[in-house]
mmCIF file of C-alpha atoms and ligand atoms in Angstrom:
data_model
loop_
_atom_site.group_PDB
_atom_site.id
_atom_site.type_symbol
_atom_site.label_atom_id
_atom_site.label_comp_id
_atom_site.label_asym_id
_atom_site.label_seq_id
_atom_site.Cartn_x
_atom_site.Cartn_y
_atom_site.Cartn_z
ATOM 1 C CA UNK A 2 0.000 0.000 0.000
ATOM 2 C CA UNK A 3 1.280 3.437 -0.892
ATOM 3 C CA UNK A 4 1.555 6.174 1.737
ATOM 4 C CA UNK A 5 -1.347 8.629 1.680
ATOM 5 C CA UNK A 6 -1.761 12.127 3.125
ATOM 6 C CA UNK A 7 -2.907 10.647 6.431
ATOM 7 C CA UNK A 8 0.511 8.975 6.897
ATOM 8 C CA UNK A 9 2.549 12.195 6.942
ATOM 9 C CA UNK A 10 2.857 15.162 9.281
ATOM 10 C CA UNK A 11 2.893 18.233 7.038
ATOM 11 C CA UNK A 12 3.184 20.957 9.669
ATOM 12 C CA UNK A 13 5.855 23.574 8.793
ATOM 13 C CA UNK A 14 6.973 21.514 5.776
ATOM 14 C CA UNK A 15 7.563 22.628 2.215
ATOM 15 C CA UNK A 16 5.328 20.249 0.290
ATOM 16 C CA UNK A 17 5.850 19.761 -3.442
ATOM 17 C CA UNK A 18 2.552 18.728 -5.023
ATOM 18 C CA UNK A 19 2.507 17.378 -8.572
ATOM 19 C CA UNK A 20 -0.995 18.281 -9.741
ATOM 20 C CA UNK A 21 -2.618 17.865 -13.127
ATOM 21 C CA UNK A 22 -3.575 21.307 -14.378
ATOM 22 C CA UNK A 23 -3.429 20.285 -18.025
ATOM 23 C CA UNK A 24 -6.674 22.097 -18.887
ATOM 24 C CA UNK A 25 -7.967 23.211 -22.304
ATOM 25 C CA UNK A 26 -6.898 26.821 -22.856
ATOM 26 C CA UNK A 27 -7.764 29.169 -25.703
ATOM 27 C CA UNK A 28 -6.322 32.696 -25.500
ATOM 28 C CA UNK A 29 -5.783 32.314 -21.754
ATOM 29 C CA UNK A 30 -9.419 31.272 -21.180
ATOM 30 C CA UNK A 31 -9.967 27.917 -19.471
ATOM 31 C CA UNK A 32 -12.900 26.136 -21.116
ATOM 32 C CA UNK A 33 -13.050 23.220 -18.666
ATOM 33 C CA UNK A 34 -11.743 23.575 -15.115
ATOM 34 C CA UNK A 35 -12.583 20.051 -13.924
ATOM 35 C CA UNK A 36 -8.951 19.127 -13.429
ATOM 36 C CA UNK A 37 -8.370 22.194 -11.247
ATOM 37 C CA UNK A 38 -11.477 21.390 -9.191
ATOM 38 C CA UNK A 39 -10.242 17.792 -8.752
ATOM 39 C CA UNK A 40 -6.960 19.043 -7.290
ATOM 40 C CA UNK A 41 -8.590 21.182 -4.586
ATOM 41 C CA UNK A 42 -9.184 18.550 -1.853
ATOM 42 C CA UNK A 43 -5.473 17.687 -1.571
ATOM 43 C CA UNK A 44 -4.372 21.332 -1.595
ATOM 44 C CA UNK A 45 -7.008 22.234 0.993
ATOM 45 C CA UNK A 46 -5.966 19.281 3.192
ATOM 46 C CA UNK A 47 -2.351 20.475 3.128
ATOM 47 C CA UNK A 48 -3.325 24.060 3.962
ATOM 48 C CA UNK A 49 -5.489 22.832 6.814
ATOM 49 C CA UNK A 50 -2.473 20.895 8.110
ATOM 50 C CA UNK A 51 -0.153 23.930 8.178
ATOM 51 C CA UNK A 52 1.955 23.101 5.131
ATOM 52 C CA UNK A 53 3.686 25.426 2.687
ATOM 53 C CA UNK A 54 2.273 24.259 -0.634
ATOM 54 C CA UNK A 55 4.357 24.338 -3.831
ATOM 55 C CA UNK A 56 2.405 23.239 -6.905
ATOM 56 C CA UNK A 57 3.885 21.798 -10.099
ATOM 57 C CA UNK A 58 2.071 20.814 -13.289
ATOM 58 C CA UNK A 59 2.580 20.527 -17.005
ATOM 59 C CA UNK A 60 0.284 22.163 -19.552
ATOM 60 C CA UNK A 61 0.139 21.180 -23.219
ATOM 61 C CA UNK A 62 3.236 20.279 -25.190
ATOM 62 C CA UNK A 63 6.200 22.600 -25.447
ATOM 63 C CA UNK A 64 8.151 22.175 -28.664
ATOM 64 C CA UNK A 65 9.323 25.662 -29.571
ATOM 65 C CA UNK A 66 9.725 28.996 -27.817
ATOM 66 C CA UNK A 67 6.421 30.308 -29.303
ATOM 67 C CA UNK A 68 4.608 27.689 -27.163
ATOM 68 C CA UNK A 69 5.805 29.326 -23.946
ATOM 69 C CA UNK A 70 3.264 32.130 -23.999
ATOM 70 C CA UNK A 71 0.427 29.854 -25.130
ATOM 71 C CA UNK A 72 0.972 27.363 -22.321
ATOM 72 C CA UNK A 73 1.718 29.513 -19.305
ATOM 73 C CA UNK A 74 0.032 28.330 -16.089
ATOM 74 C CA UNK A 75 -0.799 31.913 -15.120
ATOM 75 C CA UNK A 76 -4.556 31.600 -15.948
ATOM 76 C CA UNK A 77 -4.623 28.427 -13.812
ATOM 77 C CA UNK A 78 -3.211 30.347 -10.838
ATOM 78 C CA UNK A 79 -6.044 32.841 -11.127
ATOM 79 C CA UNK A 80 -8.768 30.174 -11.295
ATOM 80 C CA UNK A 81 -7.134 28.212 -8.490
ATOM 81 C CA UNK A 82 -7.132 31.279 -6.237
ATOM 82 C CA UNK A 83 -10.863 31.759 -6.915
ATOM 83 C CA UNK A 84 -11.638 28.128 -6.102
ATOM 84 C CA UNK A 85 -9.465 28.024 -2.968
ATOM 85 C CA UNK A 86 -10.551 31.444 -1.789
ATOM 86 C CA UNK A 87 -6.942 32.272 -0.999
ATOM 87 C CA UNK A 88 -4.050 33.968 -2.715
ATOM 88 C CA UNK A 89 -1.929 31.841 -5.089
ATOM 89 C CA UNK A 90 1.575 33.133 -5.588
ATOM 90 C CA UNK A 91 2.401 32.466 -9.263
ATOM 91 C CA UNK A 92 6.116 32.352 -10.120
ATOM 92 C CA UNK A 93 6.864 32.483 -13.838
ATOM 93 C CA UNK A 94 9.993 30.350 -13.469
ATOM 94 C CA UNK A 95 10.751 26.655 -13.155
ATOM 95 C CA UNK A 96 14.229 27.161 -11.682
ATOM 96 C CA UNK A 97 16.507 30.078 -10.792
ATOM 97 C CA UNK A 98 16.810 32.349 -7.797
ATOM 98 C CA UNK A 99 13.373 33.995 -8.180
ATOM 99 C CA UNK A 100 11.679 30.647 -7.637
ATOM 100 C CA UNK A 101 13.945 29.658 -4.783
ATOM 101 C CA UNK A 102 13.463 32.999 -3.022
ATOM 102 C CA UNK A 103 9.686 32.786 -3.402
ATOM 103 C CA UNK A 104 9.666 29.259 -1.966
ATOM 104 C CA UNK A 105 11.907 30.207 0.948
ATOM 105 C CA UNK A 106 9.661 33.102 1.891
ATOM 106 C CA UNK A 107 6.491 30.950 1.928
ATOM 107 C CA UNK A 108 4.694 30.741 5.243
ATOM 108 C CA UNK A 109 2.489 27.950 6.530
ATOM 109 C CA UNK A 110 -0.910 27.841 4.767
ATOM 110 C CA UNK A 111 0.426 29.685 1.702
ATOM 111 C CA UNK A 112 0.282 28.415 -1.880
ATOM 112 C CA UNK A 113 2.778 28.867 -4.697
ATOM 113 C CA UNK A 114 2.350 27.692 -8.277
ATOM 114 C CA UNK A 115 5.441 27.556 -10.410
ATOM 115 C CA UNK A 116 5.432 27.809 -14.203
ATOM 116 C CA UNK A 117 4.671 24.873 -16.551
ATOM 117 C CA UNK A 118 7.149 22.038 -15.885
ATOM 118 C CA UNK A 119 7.303 21.318 -19.612
ATOM 119 C CA UNK A 120 9.030 24.651 -20.208
ATOM 120 C CA UNK A 121 12.068 22.483 -19.388
ATOM 121 C CA UNK A 122 11.308 20.460 -22.524
ATOM 122 C CA UNK A 123 12.731 23.247 -24.687
ATOM 123 C CA UNK A 124 16.133 21.965 -23.653
ATOM 124 C CA UNK A 125 16.493 18.272 -24.634
ATOM 125 C CA UNK A 126 12.975 17.440 -23.332
ATOM 126 C CA UNK A 127 14.381 17.490 -19.814
ATOM 127 C CA UNK A 128 10.992 17.198 -18.072
ATOM 128 C CA UNK A 129 9.506 14.538 -20.357
ATOM 129 C CA UNK A 130 12.721 12.511 -20.467
ATOM 130 C CA UNK A 131 13.050 12.561 -16.679
ATOM 131 C CA UNK A 132 16.393 14.341 -16.716
ATOM 132 C CA UNK A 133 18.221 13.201 -13.569
ATOM 133 C CA UNK A 134 19.583 16.633 -12.635
ATOM 134 C CA UNK A 135 16.220 18.345 -13.086
ATOM 135 C CA UNK A 136 14.345 15.828 -10.899
ATOM 136 C CA UNK A 137 16.984 16.178 -8.207
ATOM 137 C CA UNK A 138 16.848 19.967 -8.380
ATOM 138 C CA UNK A 139 13.052 20.125 -8.052
ATOM 139 C CA UNK A 140 13.187 17.604 -5.188
ATOM 140 C CA UNK A 141 15.678 19.888 -3.396
ATOM 141 C CA UNK A 142 13.036 22.636 -3.263
ATOM 142 C CA UNK A 143 10.815 20.764 -0.789
ATOM 143 C CA UNK A 144 10.682 18.398 2.175
ATOM 144 C CA UNK A 145 7.839 16.122 1.062
ATOM 145 C CA UNK A 146 6.439 15.095 -2.336
ATOM 146 C CA UNK A 147 2.744 14.457 -2.962
ATOM 147 C CA UNK A 148 1.809 12.962 -6.311
ATOM 148 C CA UNK A 149 -1.765 13.912 -7.113
ATOM 149 C CA UNK A 150 -1.491 13.977 -10.913
ATOM 150 C CA UNK A 151 -3.290 10.843 -12.046
ATOM 151 C CA UNK A 152 -3.328 11.978 -15.697
ATOM 152 C CA UNK A 153 0.456 11.627 -15.972
ATOM 153 C CA UNK A 154 0.914 8.663 -13.616
ATOM 154 C CA UNK A 155 1.707 6.388 -16.580
ATOM 155 C CA UNK A 156 4.637 8.603 -17.588
ATOM 156 C CA UNK A 157 8.144 8.825 -16.133
ATOM 157 C CA UNK A 158 8.802 12.544 -15.971
ATOM 158 C CA UNK A 159 11.185 14.640 -13.879
ATOM 159 C CA UNK A 160 8.238 16.251 -12.061
ATOM 160 C CA UNK A 161 6.821 12.942 -10.836
ATOM 161 C CA UNK A 162 9.279 10.010 -10.898
ATOM 162 C CA UNK A 163 12.297 12.336 -10.792
ATOM 163 C CA UNK A 164 11.175 14.175 -7.660
ATOM 164 C CA UNK A 165 9.860 11.046 -5.910
ATOM 165 C CA UNK A 166 13.188 9.232 -6.268
ATOM 166 C CA UNK A 167 15.148 12.162 -4.841
ATOM 167 C CA UNK A 168 13.144 13.178 -1.792
ATOM 168 C CA UNK A 169 12.948 11.802 1.757
ATOM 169 C CA UNK A 170 9.185 11.484 2.082
ATOM 170 C CA UNK A 171 6.476 10.880 -0.508
ATOM 171 C CA UNK A 172 2.818 9.911 -0.733
ATOM 172 C CA UNK A 173 -0.129 9.936 -3.106
ATOM 173 C CA UNK A 174 -2.735 12.696 -2.936
ATOM 174 C CA UNK A 175 -6.484 12.351 -2.430
ATOM 175 C CA UNK A 176 -7.300 12.397 -6.151
ATOM 176 C CA UNK A 177 -4.823 9.634 -7.015
ATOM 177 C CA UNK A 178 -6.047 7.636 -4.012
ATOM 178 C CA UNK A 179 -9.626 7.904 -5.266
ATOM 179 C CA UNK A 180 -8.736 7.116 -8.902
ATOM 180 C CA UNK A 181 -6.886 3.956 -7.861
ATOM 181 C CA UNK A 182 -9.678 2.842 -5.531
ATOM 182 C CA UNK A 183 -12.399 3.399 -8.121
ATOM 183 C CA UNK A 184 -10.624 1.832 -11.100
ATOM 184 C CA UNK A 185 -9.482 -1.149 -9.031
ATOM 185 C CA UNK A 186 -13.013 -1.644 -7.704
ATOM 186 C CA UNK A 187 -14.146 -2.135 -11.300
ATOM 187 C CA UNK A 188 -11.563 -4.805 -12.127
ATOM 188 C CA UNK A 189 -10.697 -6.552 -8.861
ATOM 189 C CA UNK A 190 -13.574 -8.757 -7.673
ATOM 190 C CA UNK A 191 -16.205 -6.612 -9.432
ATOM 191 C CA UNK A 192 -19.924 -7.230 -9.130
ATOM 192 C CA UNK A 193 -21.142 -9.196 -12.158
ATOM 193 C CA UNK A 194 -22.083 -8.925 -14.926
ATOM 194 C CA UNK A 195 -19.182 -6.674 -15.927
ATOM 195 C CA UNK A 196 -19.809 -4.856 -19.207
ATOM 196 C CA UNK A 197 -16.936 -3.008 -20.872
ATOM 197 C CA UNK A 198 -17.747 -0.482 -23.584
ATOM 198 C CA UNK A 199 -14.866 0.482 -25.835
ATOM 199 C CA UNK A 200 -14.941 3.035 -28.610
ATOM 200 C CA UNK A 201 -12.774 5.724 -30.089
ATOM 201 C CA UNK A 202 -10.521 5.887 -33.068
ATOM 202 C CA UNK A 203 -7.789 3.337 -32.669
ATOM 203 C CA UNK A 204 -7.709 -0.369 -31.865
ATOM 204 C CA UNK A 205 -3.986 -0.105 -31.191
ATOM 205 C CA UNK A 206 -4.600 2.264 -28.240
ATOM 206 C CA UNK A 207 -6.968 -0.162 -26.558
ATOM 207 C CA UNK A 208 -5.718 -3.556 -27.609
ATOM 208 C CA UNK A 209 -4.016 -4.093 -24.254
ATOM 209 C CA UNK A 210 -7.261 -3.289 -22.443
ATOM 210 C CA UNK A 211 -9.176 -5.827 -24.508
ATOM 211 C CA UNK A 212 -6.544 -8.445 -23.794
ATOM 212 C CA UNK A 213 -6.572 -7.845 -20.037
ATOM 213 C CA UNK A 214 -10.305 -7.256 -19.651
ATOM 214 C CA UNK A 215 -11.273 -10.381 -21.587
ATOM 215 C CA UNK A 216 -10.427 -12.155 -18.326
ATOM 216 C CA UNK A 217 -12.541 -9.802 -16.184
ATOM 217 C CA UNK A 218 -15.454 -8.796 -18.406
ATOM 218 C CA UNK A 219 -18.619 -10.726 -19.127
ATOM 219 C CA UNK A 220 -19.208 -8.681 -22.284
ATOM 220 C CA UNK A 221 -16.986 -6.317 -24.242
ATOM 221 C CA UNK A 222 -19.014 -3.977 -26.413
ATOM 222 C CA UNK A 223 -17.005 -2.389 -29.202
ATOM 223 C CA UNK A 224 -18.215 0.671 -31.101
ATOM 224 C CA UNK A 225 -16.604 3.664 -32.812
ATOM 225 C CA UNK A 226 -13.958 3.347 -35.480
ATOM 226 C CA UNK A 227 -12.418 0.509 -33.458
ATOM 227 C CA UNK A 228 -15.288 -1.749 -34.424
ATOM 228 C CA UNK A 229 -14.463 -1.659 -38.145
ATOM 229 C CA UNK A 230 -11.231 -3.593 -37.693
ATOM 230 C CA UNK A 231 -13.230 -6.287 -35.865
ATOM 231 C CA UNK A 232 -16.023 -6.274 -38.463
ATOM 232 C CA UNK A 233 -13.473 -6.556 -41.251
ATOM 233 C CA UNK A 234 -11.948 -9.519 -39.411
ATOM 234 C CA UNK A 235 -15.380 -11.148 -39.738
ATOM 235 C CA UNK A 236 -15.424 -10.282 -43.440
ATOM 236 C CA UNK A 237 -18.079 -7.615 -43.321
ATOM 237 C CA UNK A 238 -17.829 -4.822 -45.853
ATOM 238 C CA UNK A 239 -16.715 -1.630 -44.069
ATOM 239 C CA UNK A 240 -16.624 0.791 -47.024
ATOM 240 C CA UNK A 241 -14.317 3.778 -46.489
ATOM 241 C CA UNK A 242 -14.474 3.566 -42.671
ATOM 242 C CA UNK A 243 -11.387 4.027 -40.549
ATOM 243 C CA UNK A 244 -9.511 0.774 -40.106
ATOM 244 C CA UNK A 245 -6.184 -0.586 -38.894
ATOM 245 C CA UNK A 246 -5.173 -3.228 -41.438
ATOM 246 C CA UNK A 247 -2.293 -4.469 -39.289
ATOM 247 C CA UNK A 248 -4.647 -5.263 -36.406
ATOM 248 C CA UNK A 249 -7.159 -7.407 -38.347
ATOM 249 C CA UNK A 250 -5.346 -10.638 -37.525
ATOM 250 C CA UNK A 251 -5.257 -9.793 -33.819
ATOM 251 C CA UNK A 252 -8.957 -8.869 -33.897
ATOM 252 C CA UNK A 253 -9.644 -12.294 -35.438
ATOM 253 C CA UNK A 254 -7.742 -13.982 -32.618
ATOM 254 C CA UNK A 255 -9.694 -12.112 -29.932
ATOM 255 C CA UNK A 256 -12.993 -12.963 -31.590
ATOM 256 C CA UNK A 257 -12.040 -16.650 -31.588
ATOM 257 C CA UNK A 258 -10.707 -16.545 -28.021
ATOM 258 C CA UNK A 259 -13.827 -14.879 -26.665
ATOM 259 C CA UNK A 260 -16.720 -16.347 -28.585
ATOM 260 C CA UNK A 261 -19.921 -14.536 -27.597
ATOM 261 C CA UNK A 262 -18.104 -12.104 -25.341
ATOM 262 C CA UNK A 263 -17.284 -9.398 -27.885
ATOM 263 C CA UNK A 264 -20.376 -7.533 -29.088
ATOM 264 C CA UNK A 265 -20.089 -5.554 -32.336
ATOM 265 C CA UNK A 266 -22.429 -3.124 -34.129
ATOM 266 C CA UNK A 267 -25.162 -4.667 -36.271
ATOM 267 C CA UNK A 268 -25.915 -1.448 -38.164
ATOM 268 C CA UNK A 269 -24.368 2.012 -38.619
ATOM 269 C CA UNK A 270 -25.069 5.645 -39.377
ATOM 270 C CA UNK A 271 -23.084 6.313 -42.526
ATOM 271 C CA UNK A 272 -21.964 9.323 -44.506
ATOM 272 C CA UNK A 273 -20.262 9.758 -47.884
ATOM 273 C CA UNK A 274 -17.886 12.380 -46.458
ATOM 274 C CA UNK A 275 -16.263 12.827 -43.042
ATOM 275 C CA UNK A 276 -18.400 15.907 -42.362
ATOM 276 C CA UNK A 277 -21.239 16.835 -40.018
ATOM 277 C CA UNK A 278 -24.255 16.096 -42.219
ATOM 278 C CA UNK A 279 -27.266 13.876 -41.643
ATOM 279 C CA UNK A 280 -26.384 10.208 -41.992
ATOM 280 C CA UNK A 281 -28.040 7.183 -43.535
ATOM 281 C CA UNK A 282 -28.769 4.111 -41.393
ATOM 282 C CA UNK A 283 -27.367 0.917 -42.930
ATOM 283 C CA UNK A 284 -29.585 -2.160 -43.081
ATOM 284 C CA UNK A 285 -27.035 -4.443 -41.416
ATOM 285 C CA UNK A 286 -23.406 -4.542 -40.284
ATOM 286 C CA UNK A 287 -22.147 -3.979 -43.848
ATOM 287 C CA UNK A 288 -21.221 -0.518 -45.112
ATOM 288 C CA UNK A 289 -21.547 0.286 -48.818
ATOM 289 C CA UNK A 290 -18.275 0.878 -50.702
ATOM 290 C CA UNK A 291 -18.376 4.676 -50.904
ATOM 291 C CA UNK A 292 -19.633 5.273 -47.329
ATOM 292 C CA UNK A 293 -17.937 5.853 -43.973
ATOM 293 C CA UNK A 294 -19.312 4.472 -40.701
ATOM 294 C CA UNK A 295 -19.732 7.526 -38.449
ATOM 295 C CA UNK A 296 -21.905 6.306 -35.552
ATOM 296 C CA UNK A 297 -23.674 3.163 -34.404
ATOM 297 C CA UNK A 298 -27.131 2.641 -35.950
ATOM 298 C CA UNK A 299 -30.576 2.434 -34.322
ATOM 299 C CA UNK A 300 -30.609 -1.386 -33.966
ATOM 300 C CA UNK A 301 -27.139 -1.332 -32.424
ATOM 301 C CA UNK A 302 -28.190 1.278 -29.850
ATOM 302 C CA UNK A 303 -30.943 -1.122 -28.706
ATOM 303 C CA UNK A 304 -28.562 -4.102 -28.751
ATOM 304 C CA UNK A 305 -25.840 -2.328 -26.747
ATOM 305 C CA UNK A 306 -28.369 -0.882 -24.305
ATOM 306 C CA UNK A 307 -29.817 -4.336 -23.588
ATOM 307 C CA UNK A 308 -26.411 -5.545 -22.404
ATOM 308 C CA UNK A 309 -25.722 -2.320 -20.504
ATOM 309 C CA UNK A 310 -29.044 -2.575 -18.626
ATOM 310 C CA UNK A 311 -28.058 -6.030 -17.308
ATOM 311 C CA UNK A 312 -24.697 -4.837 -15.964
ATOM 312 C CA UNK A 313 -23.717 -4.435 -12.328
ATOM 313 C CA UNK A 314 -20.310 -2.995 -13.252
ATOM 314 C CA UNK A 315 -19.680 -0.818 -16.314
ATOM 315 C CA UNK A 316 -16.314 0.351 -17.621
ATOM 316 C CA UNK A 317 -16.563 2.775 -20.517
ATOM 317 C CA UNK A 318 -13.708 4.175 -22.575
ATOM 318 C CA UNK A 319 -14.133 5.891 -25.928
ATOM 319 C CA UNK A 320 -17.100 7.322 -27.876
ATOM 320 C CA UNK A 321 -18.986 4.895 -30.148
ATOM 321 C CA UNK A 322 -19.198 7.469 -32.938
ATOM 322 C CA UNK A 323 -17.793 10.784 -34.108
ATOM 323 C CA UNK A 324 -19.518 12.453 -31.166
ATOM 324 C CA UNK A 325 -17.953 15.874 -31.821
ATOM 325 C CA UNK A 326 -20.312 16.088 -34.837
ATOM 326 C CA UNK A 327 -23.939 16.748 -33.884
ATOM 327 C CA UNK A 328 -25.267 14.347 -36.500
ATOM 328 C CA UNK A 329 -23.138 11.508 -35.179
ATOM 329 C CA UNK A 330 -23.331 11.846 -31.403
ATOM 330 C CA UNK A 331 -26.582 9.897 -30.907
ATOM 331 C CA UNK A 332 -25.024 6.519 -30.138
ATOM 332 C CA UNK A 333 -22.621 7.935 -27.567
ATOM 333 C CA UNK A 334 -25.298 10.088 -25.916
ATOM 334 C CA UNK A 335 -27.751 7.160 -25.872
ATOM 335 C CA UNK A 336 -25.185 5.088 -23.958
ATOM 336 C CA UNK A 337 -24.652 7.956 -21.501
ATOM 337 C CA UNK A 338 -28.366 8.233 -20.944
ATOM 338 C CA UNK A 339 -28.887 4.506 -20.419
ATOM 339 C CA UNK A 340 -26.057 4.293 -17.883
ATOM 340 C CA UNK A 341 -27.332 7.433 -16.152
ATOM 341 C CA UNK A 342 -30.752 5.901 -15.558
ATOM 342 C CA UNK A 343 -29.506 2.641 -14.063
ATOM 343 C CA UNK A 344 -29.769 1.995 -10.350
ATOM 344 C CA UNK A 345 -27.375 -0.165 -8.352
ATOM 345 C CA UNK A 346 -24.649 -0.150 -10.953
ATOM 346 C CA UNK A 347 -21.012 0.793 -10.514
ATOM 347 C CA UNK A 348 -20.060 2.826 -13.590
ATOM 348 C CA UNK A 349 -16.590 4.062 -14.430
ATOM 349 C CA UNK A 350 -15.848 6.403 -17.319
ATOM 350 C CA UNK A 351 -12.267 6.590 -18.588
ATOM 351 C CA UNK A 352 -10.843 10.061 -19.139
ATOM 352 C CA UNK A 353 -10.462 11.901 -22.425
ATOM 353 C CA UNK A 354 -13.288 11.846 -24.954
ATOM 354 C CA UNK A 355 -15.676 9.570 -23.085
ATOM 355 C CA UNK A 356 -15.383 11.804 -20.020
ATOM 356 C CA UNK A 357 -16.134 14.809 -22.263
ATOM 357 C CA UNK A 358 -19.161 12.981 -23.690
ATOM 358 C CA UNK A 359 -20.435 12.088 -20.216
ATOM 359 C CA UNK A 360 -20.117 15.709 -19.139
ATOM 360 C CA UNK A 361 -21.660 16.991 -22.385
ATOM 361 C CA UNK A 362 -24.634 14.644 -21.987
ATOM 362 C CA UNK A 363 -25.595 16.478 -18.792
ATOM 363 C CA UNK A 364 -25.563 13.244 -16.765
ATOM 364 C CA UNK A 365 -22.116 13.726 -15.277
ATOM 365 C CA UNK A 366 -23.267 13.191 -11.689
ATOM 366 C CA UNK A 367 -25.047 9.960 -12.526
ATOM 367 C CA UNK A 368 -21.832 8.033 -13.117
ATOM 368 C CA UNK A 369 -20.115 6.420 -10.136
ATOM 369 C CA UNK A 370 -16.793 7.870 -11.227
ATOM 370 C CA UNK A 371 -15.315 9.808 -14.145
ATOM 371 C CA UNK A 372 -11.561 9.396 -14.292
ATOM 372 C CA UNK A 373 -9.343 12.434 -14.845
ATOM 373 C CA UNK A 374 -6.767 10.383 -16.736
ATOM 374 C CA UNK A 375 -7.360 8.847 -20.155
ATOM 375 C CA UNK A 376 -4.008 7.170 -20.803
ATOM 376 C CA UNK A 377 -3.350 6.383 -17.144
ATOM 377 C CA UNK A 378 -6.767 4.795 -16.615
ATOM 378 C CA UNK A 379 -6.278 2.688 -19.746
ATOM 379 C CA UNK A 380 -2.899 1.451 -18.549
ATOM 380 C CA UNK A 381 -4.346 0.576 -15.158
ATOM 381 C CA UNK A 382 -7.175 -1.302 -16.872
ATOM 382 C CA UNK A 383 -4.525 -3.105 -18.922
ATOM 383 C CA UNK A 384 -3.067 -4.361 -15.648
ATOM 384 C CA UNK A 385 0.138 -2.350 -16.078
ATOM 385 C CA UNK A 386 1.872 -0.737 -13.085
ATOM 386 C CA UNK A 387 1.885 3.074 -13.179
ATOM 387 C CA UNK A 388 5.526 4.229 -12.815
ATOM 388 C CA UNK A 389 4.745 7.507 -11.028
ATOM 389 C CA UNK A 390 2.736 5.593 -8.401
ATOM 390 C CA UNK A 391 5.145 2.666 -8.066
ATOM 391 C CA UNK A 392 7.918 5.056 -7.053
ATOM 392 C CA UNK A 393 5.935 6.496 -4.099
ATOM 393 C CA UNK A 394 6.908 5.187 -0.642
ATOM 394 C CA UNK A 395 4.999 2.264 0.810
ATOM 395 C CA UNK A 396 3.282 2.555 4.196
HETATM 396 P P1 AMP B 14 -9.970 7.857 -28.649
HETATM 397 O O1 AMP B 14 -9.062 9.004 -28.316
HETATM 398 O O2 AMP B 14 -9.249 6.657 -29.189
HETATM 399 O O3 AMP B 14 -10.942 7.533 -27.541
HETATM 400 O O4 AMP B 14 -10.799 8.326 -29.881
HETATM 401 C C1 AMP B 14 -11.756 9.327 -29.813
HETATM 402 C C2 AMP B 14 -12.075 9.753 -31.194
HETATM 403 O O5 AMP B 14 -12.621 8.669 -31.896
HETATM 404 C C3 AMP B 14 -13.110 10.849 -31.235
HETATM 405 O O6 AMP B 14 -12.502 12.007 -31.724
HETATM 406 C C4 AMP B 14 -14.149 10.326 -32.192
HETATM 407 O O7 AMP B 14 -14.565 11.279 -33.133
HETATM 408 C C5 AMP B 14 -13.416 9.211 -32.907
HETATM 409 N N1 AMP B 14 -14.351 8.239 -33.508
HETATM 410 C C6 AMP B 14 -15.326 7.559 -32.911
HETATM 411 N N2 AMP B 14 -16.021 6.840 -33.811
HETATM 412 C C7 AMP B 14 -15.481 7.084 -35.012
HETATM 413 C C8 AMP B 14 -15.762 6.643 -36.334
HETATM 414 N N3 AMP B 14 -16.769 5.807 -36.588
HETATM 415 N N4 AMP B 14 -14.983 7.109 -37.331
HETATM 416 C C9 AMP B 14 -13.970 7.960 -37.078
HETATM 417 N N5 AMP B 14 -13.647 8.408 -35.858
HETATM 418 C C10 AMP B 14 -14.397 7.983 -34.832
#
């Protein structure tokens, strides 16, 4: 068991908190502050326990110097201060004397947010490549490390693994603790039937999940572009739909290994172009040569919903159609609605697009848990250890 906040005395200590403030930003305006809201309980706990809180996070990808302005954490500091109801001292540095001086002058119950850790990526991707000197330097700025960034827990970066390996005391934060508890509840001794719904663009992203969850799940429902590789493996015509040719053989193997367990679409909403225009419902699982499968069809919605209604545990990752287009969001929204109206079911939504769809559907609060980490939740569901959690001290 990893150490949690309750295992450490934070009074008078400089506490480095790796949070996940990787929020969507356009012209300094945050369009979705869920990740900031999710970080509040840990920060508030530390303030209540007389710590000096030093926050670190990445934001976006930094490839060239023009990205620096676009991905500053300054707007996050402002929103954070509003949510916490306390001042947040933003330091536009990730090293140097200014940062050190600001940290050294922090008092108990004060919060400091330093600039985007990925600014270090401009120089040999030092943050993303877990540069040994950088991790050691950041670790030297504090007494204790709290990892509360679930979204990057599957990555070995200087700001998570680097700090954790170079500091005396470390633990996971409240968000990470909750993410691990919720995701593990769905896969370790879950209540049956377990229904997994997978969608999205690529089979290759989720192949590991299918492999691992075949052992846990009673049914694996596959929609979205992913389904076309499986349908092709069964020799259906898939027209111009998105497909991964090099995964057809693997799809065939899974279908043979799990006879009756993998449920595929039986009809589709199709379009001649990849644009937001009204679609045509196919008559069966085949798609005519010059059409693209854009969403699941009406019969498939009923089929999928019948399995979902029987479930006691639901794990959902990936939209079953091009849900960003209004004409092709029906399948995904129908699934949201069905799950939302179920009683006595434990429902987990993976991060990324399915989380966005759940929120967009207006039924956000009806799910048992919506993960803040797409990639990390997938890796956990694949049964892989998360490096930034593994490195945290045990109790
Ligand atoms: P992922 O990140 O793998 O969960 O993929 C999410 C993306 O899959 C979304 O942007 C969807 O638009 C896309 N997607 C879902 N269904 C389809 C489809 N039938 N054709 C093309 N893209 C799709």
